[in-house]
XYZ file of C-alpha atoms in Angstrom:
652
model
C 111.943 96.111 148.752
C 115.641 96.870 147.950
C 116.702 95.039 151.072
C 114.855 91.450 150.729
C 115.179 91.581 146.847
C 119.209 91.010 146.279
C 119.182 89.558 142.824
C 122.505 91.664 140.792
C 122.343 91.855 137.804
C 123.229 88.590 135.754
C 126.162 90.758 133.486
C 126.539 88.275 129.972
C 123.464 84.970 131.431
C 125.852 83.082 132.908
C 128.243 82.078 130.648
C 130.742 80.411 130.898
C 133.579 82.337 129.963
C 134.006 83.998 132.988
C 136.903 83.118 134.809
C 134.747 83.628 138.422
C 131.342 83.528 137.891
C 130.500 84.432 141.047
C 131.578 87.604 139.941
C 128.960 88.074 137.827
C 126.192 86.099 139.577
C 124.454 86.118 142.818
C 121.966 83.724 143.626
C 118.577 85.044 144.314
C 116.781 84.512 147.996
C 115.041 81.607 147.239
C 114.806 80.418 151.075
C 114.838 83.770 152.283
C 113.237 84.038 155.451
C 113.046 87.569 155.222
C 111.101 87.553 151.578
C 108.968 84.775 152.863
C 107.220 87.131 155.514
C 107.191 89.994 152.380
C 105.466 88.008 150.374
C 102.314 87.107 152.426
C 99.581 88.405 150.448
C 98.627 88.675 146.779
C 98.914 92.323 146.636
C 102.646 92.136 147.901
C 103.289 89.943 145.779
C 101.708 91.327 142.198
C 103.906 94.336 143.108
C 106.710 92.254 143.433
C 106.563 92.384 139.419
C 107.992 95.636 139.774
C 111.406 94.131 139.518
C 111.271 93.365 136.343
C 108.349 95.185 134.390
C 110.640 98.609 134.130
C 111.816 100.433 137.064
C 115.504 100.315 137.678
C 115.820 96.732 135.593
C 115.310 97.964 132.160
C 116.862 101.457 132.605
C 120.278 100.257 130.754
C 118.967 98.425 127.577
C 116.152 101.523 127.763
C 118.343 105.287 128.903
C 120.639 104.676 125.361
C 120.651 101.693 123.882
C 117.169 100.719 122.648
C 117.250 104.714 120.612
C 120.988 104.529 119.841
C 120.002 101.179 117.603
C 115.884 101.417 117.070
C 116.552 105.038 116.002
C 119.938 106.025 115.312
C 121.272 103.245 113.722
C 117.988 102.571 111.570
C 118.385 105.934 110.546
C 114.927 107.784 111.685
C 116.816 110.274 114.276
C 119.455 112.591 113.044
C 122.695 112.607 115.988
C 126.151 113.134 115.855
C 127.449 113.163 119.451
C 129.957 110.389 121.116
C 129.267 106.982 121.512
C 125.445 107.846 120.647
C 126.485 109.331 117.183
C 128.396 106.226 116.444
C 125.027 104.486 115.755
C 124.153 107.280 113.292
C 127.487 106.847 111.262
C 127.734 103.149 111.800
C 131.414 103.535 113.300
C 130.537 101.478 116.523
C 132.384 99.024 117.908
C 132.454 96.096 120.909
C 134.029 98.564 123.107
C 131.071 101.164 122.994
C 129.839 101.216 126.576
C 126.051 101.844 125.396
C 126.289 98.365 123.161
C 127.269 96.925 126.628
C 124.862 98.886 128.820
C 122.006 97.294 126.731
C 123.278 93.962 126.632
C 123.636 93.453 130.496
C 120.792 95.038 131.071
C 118.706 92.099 128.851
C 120.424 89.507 131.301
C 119.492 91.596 134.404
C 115.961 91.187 134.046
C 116.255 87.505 132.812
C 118.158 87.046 136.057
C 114.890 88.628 137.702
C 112.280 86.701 135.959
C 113.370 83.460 135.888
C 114.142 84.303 140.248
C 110.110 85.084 140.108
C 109.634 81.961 137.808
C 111.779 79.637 139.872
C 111.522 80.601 143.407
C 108.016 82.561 144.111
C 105.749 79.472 143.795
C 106.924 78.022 146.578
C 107.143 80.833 148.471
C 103.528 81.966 147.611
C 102.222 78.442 148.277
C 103.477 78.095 151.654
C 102.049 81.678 152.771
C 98.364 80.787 150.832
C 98.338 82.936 148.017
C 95.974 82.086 145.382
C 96.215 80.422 142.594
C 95.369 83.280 140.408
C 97.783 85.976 141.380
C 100.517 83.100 140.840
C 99.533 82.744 137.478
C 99.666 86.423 136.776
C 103.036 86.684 138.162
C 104.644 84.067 136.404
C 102.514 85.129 133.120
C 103.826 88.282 133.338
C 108.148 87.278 133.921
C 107.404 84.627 131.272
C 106.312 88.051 128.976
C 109.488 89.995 130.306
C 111.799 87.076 130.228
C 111.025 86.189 126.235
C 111.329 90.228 125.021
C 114.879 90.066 126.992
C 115.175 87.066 124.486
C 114.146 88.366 121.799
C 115.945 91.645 121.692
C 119.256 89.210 122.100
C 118.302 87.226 119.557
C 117.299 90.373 116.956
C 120.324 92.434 118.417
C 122.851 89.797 118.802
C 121.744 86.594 117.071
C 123.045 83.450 118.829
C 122.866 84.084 122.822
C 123.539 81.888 125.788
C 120.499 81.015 127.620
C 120.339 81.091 131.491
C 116.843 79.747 132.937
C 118.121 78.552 136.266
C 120.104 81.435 138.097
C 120.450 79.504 141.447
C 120.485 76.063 140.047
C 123.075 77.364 137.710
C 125.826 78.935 140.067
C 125.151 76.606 143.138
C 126.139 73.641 140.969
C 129.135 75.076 139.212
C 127.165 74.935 135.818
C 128.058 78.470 134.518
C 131.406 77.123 133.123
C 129.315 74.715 130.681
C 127.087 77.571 129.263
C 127.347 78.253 125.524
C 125.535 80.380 123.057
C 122.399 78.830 121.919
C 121.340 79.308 118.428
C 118.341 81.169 116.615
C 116.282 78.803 116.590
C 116.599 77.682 120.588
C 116.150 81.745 121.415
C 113.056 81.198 119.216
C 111.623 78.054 120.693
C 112.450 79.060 124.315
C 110.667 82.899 123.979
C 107.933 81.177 121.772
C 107.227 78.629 125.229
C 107.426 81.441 127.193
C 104.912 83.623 125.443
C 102.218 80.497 124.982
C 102.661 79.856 128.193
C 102.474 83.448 129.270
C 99.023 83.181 126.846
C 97.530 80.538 129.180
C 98.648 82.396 132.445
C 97.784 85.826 132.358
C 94.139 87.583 132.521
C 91.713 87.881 129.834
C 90.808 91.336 130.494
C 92.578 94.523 130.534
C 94.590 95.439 133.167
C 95.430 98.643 134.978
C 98.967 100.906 134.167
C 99.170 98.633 130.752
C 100.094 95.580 132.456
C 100.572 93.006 130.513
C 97.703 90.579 129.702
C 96.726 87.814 127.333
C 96.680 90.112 124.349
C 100.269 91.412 125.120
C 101.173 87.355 124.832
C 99.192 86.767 121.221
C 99.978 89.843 119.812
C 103.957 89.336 120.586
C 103.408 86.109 119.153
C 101.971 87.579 116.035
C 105.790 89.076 115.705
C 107.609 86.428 116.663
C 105.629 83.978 113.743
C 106.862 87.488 111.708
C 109.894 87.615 112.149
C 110.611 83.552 111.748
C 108.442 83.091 108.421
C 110.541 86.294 107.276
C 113.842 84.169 107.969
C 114.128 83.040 104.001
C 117.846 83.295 103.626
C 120.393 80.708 104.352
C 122.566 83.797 106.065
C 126.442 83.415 106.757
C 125.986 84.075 110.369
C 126.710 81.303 113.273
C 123.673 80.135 114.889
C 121.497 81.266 112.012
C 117.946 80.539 111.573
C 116.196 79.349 108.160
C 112.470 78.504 108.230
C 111.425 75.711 106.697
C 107.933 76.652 106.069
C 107.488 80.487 105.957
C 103.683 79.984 105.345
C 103.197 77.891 107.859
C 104.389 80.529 110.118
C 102.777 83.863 108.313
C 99.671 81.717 108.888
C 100.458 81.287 112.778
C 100.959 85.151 113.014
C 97.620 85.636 110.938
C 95.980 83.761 113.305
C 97.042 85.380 116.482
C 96.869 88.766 114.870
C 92.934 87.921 114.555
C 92.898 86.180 118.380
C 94.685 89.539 119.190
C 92.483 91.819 117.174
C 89.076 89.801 117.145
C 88.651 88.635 120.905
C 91.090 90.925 122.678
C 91.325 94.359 121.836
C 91.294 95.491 117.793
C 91.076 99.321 118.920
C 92.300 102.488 117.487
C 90.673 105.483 118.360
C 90.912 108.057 116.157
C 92.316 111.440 116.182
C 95.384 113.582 116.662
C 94.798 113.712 120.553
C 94.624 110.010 121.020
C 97.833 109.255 119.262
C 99.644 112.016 121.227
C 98.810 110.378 124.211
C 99.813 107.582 123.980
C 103.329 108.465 124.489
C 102.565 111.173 127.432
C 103.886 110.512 130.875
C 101.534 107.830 132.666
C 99.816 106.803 129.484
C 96.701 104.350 130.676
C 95.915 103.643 126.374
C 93.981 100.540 125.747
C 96.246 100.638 122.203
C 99.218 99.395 124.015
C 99.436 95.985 124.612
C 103.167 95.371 126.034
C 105.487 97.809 128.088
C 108.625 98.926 129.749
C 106.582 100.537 132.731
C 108.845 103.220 134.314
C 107.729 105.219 137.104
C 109.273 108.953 138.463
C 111.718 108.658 141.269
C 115.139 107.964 142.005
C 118.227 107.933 139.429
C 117.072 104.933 137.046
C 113.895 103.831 138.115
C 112.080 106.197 135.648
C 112.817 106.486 131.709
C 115.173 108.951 130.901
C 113.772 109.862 127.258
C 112.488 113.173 128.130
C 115.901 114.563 129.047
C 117.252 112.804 126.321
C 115.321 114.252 123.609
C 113.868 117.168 124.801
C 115.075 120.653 122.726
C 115.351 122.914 125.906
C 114.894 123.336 129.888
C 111.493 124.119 129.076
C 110.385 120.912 127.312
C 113.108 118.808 129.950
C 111.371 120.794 133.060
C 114.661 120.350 134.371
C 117.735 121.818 134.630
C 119.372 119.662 131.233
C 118.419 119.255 127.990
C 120.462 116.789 125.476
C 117.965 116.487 122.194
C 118.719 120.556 120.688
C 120.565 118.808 118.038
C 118.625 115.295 117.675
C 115.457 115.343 115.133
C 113.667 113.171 112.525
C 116.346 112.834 110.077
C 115.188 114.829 106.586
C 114.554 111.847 104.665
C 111.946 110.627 107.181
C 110.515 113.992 107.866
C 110.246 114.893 104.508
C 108.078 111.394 103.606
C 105.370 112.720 106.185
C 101.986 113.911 104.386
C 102.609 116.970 106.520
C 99.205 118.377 106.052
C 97.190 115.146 106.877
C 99.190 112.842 108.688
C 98.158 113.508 112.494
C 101.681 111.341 113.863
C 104.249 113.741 112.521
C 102.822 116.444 115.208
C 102.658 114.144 117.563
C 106.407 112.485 116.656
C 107.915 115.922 115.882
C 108.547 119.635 116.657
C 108.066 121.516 113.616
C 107.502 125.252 113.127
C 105.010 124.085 110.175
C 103.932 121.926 106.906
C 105.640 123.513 104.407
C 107.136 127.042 105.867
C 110.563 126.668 106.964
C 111.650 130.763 106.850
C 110.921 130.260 110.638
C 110.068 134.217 110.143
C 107.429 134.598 111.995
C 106.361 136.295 114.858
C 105.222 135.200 118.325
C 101.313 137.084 117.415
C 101.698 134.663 113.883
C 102.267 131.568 115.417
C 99.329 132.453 118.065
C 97.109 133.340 115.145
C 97.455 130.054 114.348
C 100.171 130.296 111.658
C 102.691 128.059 112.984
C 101.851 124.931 115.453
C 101.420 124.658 119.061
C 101.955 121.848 121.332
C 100.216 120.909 124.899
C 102.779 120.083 127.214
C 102.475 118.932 130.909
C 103.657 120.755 133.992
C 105.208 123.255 132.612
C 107.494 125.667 133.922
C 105.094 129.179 134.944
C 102.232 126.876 133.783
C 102.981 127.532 129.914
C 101.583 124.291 128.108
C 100.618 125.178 124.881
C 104.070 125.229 123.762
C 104.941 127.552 120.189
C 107.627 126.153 118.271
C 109.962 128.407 116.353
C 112.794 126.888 114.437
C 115.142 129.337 115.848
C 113.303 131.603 118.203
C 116.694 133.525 118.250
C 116.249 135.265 114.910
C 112.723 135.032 114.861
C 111.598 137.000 118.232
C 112.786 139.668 120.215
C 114.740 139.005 123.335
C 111.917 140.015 125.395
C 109.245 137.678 123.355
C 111.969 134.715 123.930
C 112.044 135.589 126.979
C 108.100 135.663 127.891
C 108.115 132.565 125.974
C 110.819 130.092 126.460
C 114.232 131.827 126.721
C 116.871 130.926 124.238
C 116.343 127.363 122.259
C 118.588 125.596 120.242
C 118.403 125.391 116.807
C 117.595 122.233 114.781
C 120.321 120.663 112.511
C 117.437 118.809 110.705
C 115.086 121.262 110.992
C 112.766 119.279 113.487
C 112.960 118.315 117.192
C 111.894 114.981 118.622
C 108.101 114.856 119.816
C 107.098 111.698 121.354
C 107.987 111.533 125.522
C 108.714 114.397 125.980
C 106.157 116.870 127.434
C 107.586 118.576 130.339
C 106.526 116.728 133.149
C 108.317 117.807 136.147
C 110.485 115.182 137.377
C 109.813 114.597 141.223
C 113.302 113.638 142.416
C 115.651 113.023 139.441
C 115.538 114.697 135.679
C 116.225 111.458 134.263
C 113.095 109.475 135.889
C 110.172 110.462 134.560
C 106.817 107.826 134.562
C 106.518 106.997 131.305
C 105.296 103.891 129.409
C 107.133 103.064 126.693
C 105.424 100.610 124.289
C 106.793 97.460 122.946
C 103.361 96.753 120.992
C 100.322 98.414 120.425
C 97.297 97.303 118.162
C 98.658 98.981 115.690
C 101.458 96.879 115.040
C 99.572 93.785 115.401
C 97.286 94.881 112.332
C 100.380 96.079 110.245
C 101.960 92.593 111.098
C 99.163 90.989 110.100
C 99.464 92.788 106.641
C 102.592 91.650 106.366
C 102.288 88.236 107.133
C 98.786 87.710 104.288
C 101.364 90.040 102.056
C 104.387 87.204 102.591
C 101.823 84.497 102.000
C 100.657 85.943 98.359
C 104.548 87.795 97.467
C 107.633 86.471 98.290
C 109.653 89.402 96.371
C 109.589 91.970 98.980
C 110.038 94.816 95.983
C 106.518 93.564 94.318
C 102.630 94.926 95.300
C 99.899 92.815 96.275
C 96.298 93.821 97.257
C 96.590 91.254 100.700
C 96.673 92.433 103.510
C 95.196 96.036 102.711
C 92.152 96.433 104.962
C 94.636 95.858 107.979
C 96.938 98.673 106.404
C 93.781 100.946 105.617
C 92.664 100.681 109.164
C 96.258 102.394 110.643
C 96.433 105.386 107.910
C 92.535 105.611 108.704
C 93.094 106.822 112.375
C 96.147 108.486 110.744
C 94.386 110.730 108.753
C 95.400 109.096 105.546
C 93.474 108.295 101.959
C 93.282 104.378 101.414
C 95.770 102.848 99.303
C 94.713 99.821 96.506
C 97.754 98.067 97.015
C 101.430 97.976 98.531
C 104.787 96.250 98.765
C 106.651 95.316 101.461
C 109.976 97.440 100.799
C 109.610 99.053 97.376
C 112.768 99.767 95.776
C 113.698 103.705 96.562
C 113.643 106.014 93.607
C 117.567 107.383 92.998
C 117.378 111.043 92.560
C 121.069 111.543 90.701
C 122.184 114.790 91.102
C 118.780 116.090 92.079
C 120.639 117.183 95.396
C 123.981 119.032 95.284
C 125.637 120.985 98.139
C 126.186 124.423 97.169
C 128.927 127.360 98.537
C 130.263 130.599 97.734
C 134.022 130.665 98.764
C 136.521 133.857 97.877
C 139.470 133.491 95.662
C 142.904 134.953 96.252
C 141.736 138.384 94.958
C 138.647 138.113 97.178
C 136.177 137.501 94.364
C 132.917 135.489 94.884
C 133.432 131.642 93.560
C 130.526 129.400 93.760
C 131.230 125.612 94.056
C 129.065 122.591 94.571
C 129.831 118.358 95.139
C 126.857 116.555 94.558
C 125.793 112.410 94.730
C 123.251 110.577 94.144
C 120.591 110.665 96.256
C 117.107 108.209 97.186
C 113.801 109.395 98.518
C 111.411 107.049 99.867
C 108.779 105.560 97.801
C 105.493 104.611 100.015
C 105.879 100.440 101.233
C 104.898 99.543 103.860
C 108.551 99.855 105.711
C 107.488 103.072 105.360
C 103.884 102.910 106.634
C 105.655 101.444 109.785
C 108.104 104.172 110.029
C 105.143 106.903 110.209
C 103.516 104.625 112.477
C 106.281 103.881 115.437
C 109.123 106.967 114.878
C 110.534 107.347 117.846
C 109.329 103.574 119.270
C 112.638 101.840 118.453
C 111.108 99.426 115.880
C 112.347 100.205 112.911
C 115.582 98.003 113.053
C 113.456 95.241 114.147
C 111.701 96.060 110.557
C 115.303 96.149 109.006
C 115.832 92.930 110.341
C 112.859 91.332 108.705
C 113.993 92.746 105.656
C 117.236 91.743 105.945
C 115.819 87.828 106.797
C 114.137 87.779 103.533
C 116.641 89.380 101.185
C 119.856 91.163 102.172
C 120.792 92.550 99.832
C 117.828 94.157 99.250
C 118.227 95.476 103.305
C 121.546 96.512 102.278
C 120.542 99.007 99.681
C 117.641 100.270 102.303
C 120.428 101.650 104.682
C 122.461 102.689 101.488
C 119.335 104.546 100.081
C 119.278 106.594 103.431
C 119.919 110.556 103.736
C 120.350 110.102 106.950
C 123.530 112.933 107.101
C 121.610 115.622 105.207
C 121.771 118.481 107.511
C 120.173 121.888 107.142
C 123.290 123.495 105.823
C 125.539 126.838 105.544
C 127.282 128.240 102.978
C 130.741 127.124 103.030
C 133.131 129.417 104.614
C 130.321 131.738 106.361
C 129.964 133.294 109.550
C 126.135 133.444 109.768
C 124.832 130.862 111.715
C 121.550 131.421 110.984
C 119.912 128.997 108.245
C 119.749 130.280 104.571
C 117.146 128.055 103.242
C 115.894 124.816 102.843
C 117.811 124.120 99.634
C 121.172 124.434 101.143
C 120.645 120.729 102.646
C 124.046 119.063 102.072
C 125.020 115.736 102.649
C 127.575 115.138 105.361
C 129.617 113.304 103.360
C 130.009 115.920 100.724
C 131.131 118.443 102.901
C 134.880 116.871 102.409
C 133.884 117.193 98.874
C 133.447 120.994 99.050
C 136.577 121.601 101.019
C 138.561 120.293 99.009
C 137.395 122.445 95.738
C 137.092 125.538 98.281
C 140.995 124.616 98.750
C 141.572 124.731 95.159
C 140.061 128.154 94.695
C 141.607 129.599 97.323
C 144.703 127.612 99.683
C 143.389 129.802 102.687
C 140.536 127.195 103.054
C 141.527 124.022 104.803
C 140.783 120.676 103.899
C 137.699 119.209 106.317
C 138.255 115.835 107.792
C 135.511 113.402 106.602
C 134.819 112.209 109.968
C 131.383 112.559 109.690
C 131.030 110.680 106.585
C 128.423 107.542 107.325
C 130.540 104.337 107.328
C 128.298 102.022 104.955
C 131.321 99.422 104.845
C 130.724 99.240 108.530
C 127.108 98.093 108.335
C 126.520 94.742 110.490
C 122.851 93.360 111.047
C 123.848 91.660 114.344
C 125.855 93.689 117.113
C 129.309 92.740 117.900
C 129.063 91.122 121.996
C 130.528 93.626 124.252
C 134.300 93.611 124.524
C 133.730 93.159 128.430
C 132.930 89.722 127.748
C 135.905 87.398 127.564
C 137.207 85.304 124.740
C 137.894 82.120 126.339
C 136.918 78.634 125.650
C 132.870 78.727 124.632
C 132.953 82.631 123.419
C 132.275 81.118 119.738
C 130.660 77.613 120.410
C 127.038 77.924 119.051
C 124.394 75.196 119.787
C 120.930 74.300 119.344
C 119.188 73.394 122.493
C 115.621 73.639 121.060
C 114.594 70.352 122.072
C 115.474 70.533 125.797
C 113.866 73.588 125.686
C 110.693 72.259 124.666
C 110.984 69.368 126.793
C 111.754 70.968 129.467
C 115.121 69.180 130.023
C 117.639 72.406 129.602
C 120.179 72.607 132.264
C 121.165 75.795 133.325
């Protein structure tokens, strides 16, 4: 496969500001003789998807990027380190290499679908295929091709479009290539996706492939997110909607194709939900995936390594998620003893015991939780959490259990992916499927579409759109609710929350001080809903973005109402590293705050840097482009190519 399939990866679409393209292009093997005698049969060639449905193509956008922004910068995950903490305190910039890792990644595997699109018809025609397995094919790059699209588009706004790789290069085009606007991203990945809804089979297919409810349900998003586009924004290439009924309608109406004739299914239960997110996850809830697969380096999904707390739960030799968990606003929002997705999302020692004093005979008398894991190391899968097994057990009970574990800033370790599946030949490729929809989504997109039909303030309730609500926080556990808003103004707490320490004065005396702000807790919306919902899915800045569409300022004072820097904290000046208790939560930011009065008491205490203070001033709804792309003559032209792109008439 590696050797007839030569397509690199299209860095930055084509574009024109390259001074040699050919750098950054290669034409794919569209007379190949070589892929002309692969291709000869239809099973060949359905696994010739493989290019571009996950393995090795997506492992960029996927390995950082897509949790750095859908979780980091949205503010669900609590992280601090390098260019992944940037996210978390909004102090990125062009030259971070994961901002660039994602980016070229989304023009990789447009490079490799619109190769499949432009070149395998012919090829499968002159060797007999059929007709069908054509269809499928191109159904499912057309799928790939507008999510690479639409992430640009969400991510980056205004994008230059490549649909022609060979066509494109051959003919010297690349030089003429600008950014196309909003609106062209949205009419090109809506074509693709009806398209892809006319192509592709009717009926479920095996390892989640995509099918024609991963087309209408994506549709029901993309109608979303354009009816949600109600602001005239200062932004070049910008997108207003005309008609945001008109559009909420559209997604109404393939929400109930999606739900009605395709697949409206949620099974209930704790298991269920938990695994969906386990390592070669065949769910009938998810509609549309990144399908990775264990291996080599890249060709499986990294997330496990990533976010897993120790060896044990990495089955490897590396772990990098000790200090990465639900951030404290988020986990605190959980109706910890009913909501069956914050076990499944989270590590937790339990509901509402945080002492983490416990023994290893408590937590398997049931007092604390256990997890199921798979493969683990000396066959231990039902996994006992302890906070910090460290103070909790005795060296020989850590050691029986899990050895030494880290212990949680945020009192929580991530849940979802990672499960200790034993990684054949690299730690960092592990088969998992990684959803991009699911029914659930559909049916909460649905609510919000008959919800922006009856209430265009976002901060107001409406009854609409509640049975589609009900039915998530039904297989959630959950009571019913009578009626919601979309993003319901946060409640500010004031001084509720103040960081406390006891520093010594010059004559060694006892001092307490404290630095306090004001703080916001979540109030139940359904932003928050969809938070429970898909933690840990990289959504939620896709939600922030719909939010921001309809009324930014009122998506300015969501990431402003975050505690997403409260940390589980110790007393000032201390050498016990050790937890105290769950009221010493302080806010990063106010440790500055604290060193500076400890200074006063006592000029022994040095003044703390405020590095880790969250940079709200730096807050930008679209990325900057990489700083690897150049500046030349197109870098800023935006156009809007929407009706070549519906007539099929665009050039490149």
């Amino acid at each position: 496969m590696k050797a007839i399939y030569k397509s690199a990866a299209l860095l930055l679409g084509a574009m024109s500001f390259f001074s040699s393209c050919e750098d950054f292009l290669t034409r794919d093997p569209q007379d190949s003789p070589l892929l002309v005698d692969f291709l000869n049969s239809d099973k060949k060639l359905d696994d010739y998807t493989r290019n571009f449905r996950g393995p090795l193509t997506w492992n960029g956008f996927d390995d950082k990027f897509s949790w750095c922004v859908g979780e980091l910068y949205s503010g669900n995950v609590y992280h601090n380190f390098a260019d992944e903490g940037q996210f978390h305190f909004m102090s990125f910039t062009a030259n971070n290499a994961h901002i660039s890792n994602g980016y070229t990644s989304l023009y990789s595997v447009i490079a490799k679908c619109n190769h499949v699109i432009d070149d395998v018809p012919g090829i499968a025609k002159q060797n007999g295929l059929s007709q069908d397995m054509v269809d499928k094919v191109i159904g499912e790059a057309k799928m790939y091709r507008g999510m690479a699209y639409f992430f640009l588009a969400e991510y980056w706004g205004a994008s230059p479009i490549v649909l022609h790789n060979s066509k494109t290069v051959t003919n010297d085009k690349a030089p003429e290539v600008t950014k196309a606007d909003r609106k062209t991203l949205y009419t090109l990945i809506e074509k693709d996706w009806t398209e892809a809804l006319d192509l592709l089979p009717d009926q479920p297919q095996a390892d989640c492939r995509a099918w024609k409810a991963s087309a209408s349900g994506m549709l029901t998003k993309l109608y979303v997110t354009m009816a949600s586009c109600q602001t005239k924004l200062d932004e070049p290439g910008s997108y207003y909607c005309e008609n945001p009924d008109e559009y909420y309608q559209k997604a109404l109406d393939m929400g109930k194709l999606t739900t009605e004739k395709y697949c409206g299914y949620l099974e209930e239960g704790y298991a269920a939900y938990d695994a969906m997110f386990q390592p070669g996850s065949q769910s009938q809830e998810i509609l549309f995936a990144l399908l990775f697969e264990q291996g080599v380096y890249a060709q499986g999904c990294s997330r496990q390594i990533q976010f897993a707390r120790s060896k044990h739960l990495a089955a490897g030799g590396n772990a990098y998620g000790g200090e990465k968990g639900l951030t404290t606003m988020l986990f605190d929002s959980y109706e910890k003893d009913k909501d069956i997705r914050l076990k499944a999302t989270s590590y937790y020692f339990g509901a509402d015991d945080y002492t983490d004093a416990k023994t290893k005979e408590d937590a398997k008398n049931g007092t604390g939780h256990y997890y199921m894991l798979r493969e683990a190391p000396d066959g231990k899968n039902q996994y006992y959490y302890f906070l910090n097994p460290n103070k909790s057990l005795k060296k020989a009970d850590r050691d029986d259990l899990y050895g030494s574990e880290p212990v949680s800033a945020v009192f929580n370790h991530c849940r979802k992916f990672v499960y200790s599946v034993k990684p054949v030949n690299s730690e960092f490729s592990i088969n998992l499927t990684v959803p991009l929809l699911r029914v659930a989504d559909v049916y909460l997109l649905m609510a919000e579409a008959a919800m922006g039909i009856k209430q265009k303030d976002v901060t107001l309730t409406t009854t609409d759109g509640l049975s589609y609500v009900n039915k998530v926080r039904k297989r959630a556990g959950l009571d019913e609710v009578s009626k919601i808003a979309f993003c319901f103004p946060d409640s500010m707490k004031g001084n509720g929350n103040v960081a406390y320490a006891t520093v010594q004065n010059e004559a060694g005396e006892d001092v307490e001080i404290s630095a306090s702000c004001d703080m916001y807790y979540p109030t139940y919306d359904l932003m928050l809903e969809r938070r429970h919902e898909f933690a840990l899915e990289n959504q939620c800045w896709l939600d922030i973005k719909r939010l921001y569409y309809r009324d930014p300022a009122a998506a300015k004072e969501y990431i402003k109402a975050q505690d997403r820097a409260f940390v589980y904290g110790e007393k000032f000046g201390s050498e016990i590293k050790a937890p105290q208790s769950r009221n010493d939560y302080q806010r990063q930011c106010l440790i500055h705050d604290l060193s500076l009065k400890a200074h006063e008491v006592n000029p022994t205490y040095g003044e703390q840097a405020a590095e880790g203070v969250i940079e709200i001033d730096k807050l930008q709804f679209f990325l900057p482009v990489p700083a690897s792309v150049p500046n030349t003559a197109n870098y800023n032209t935006v156009k809007d190519y929407s009706e070549q792109i519906l007539h099929d008439q665009y050039p490149y």
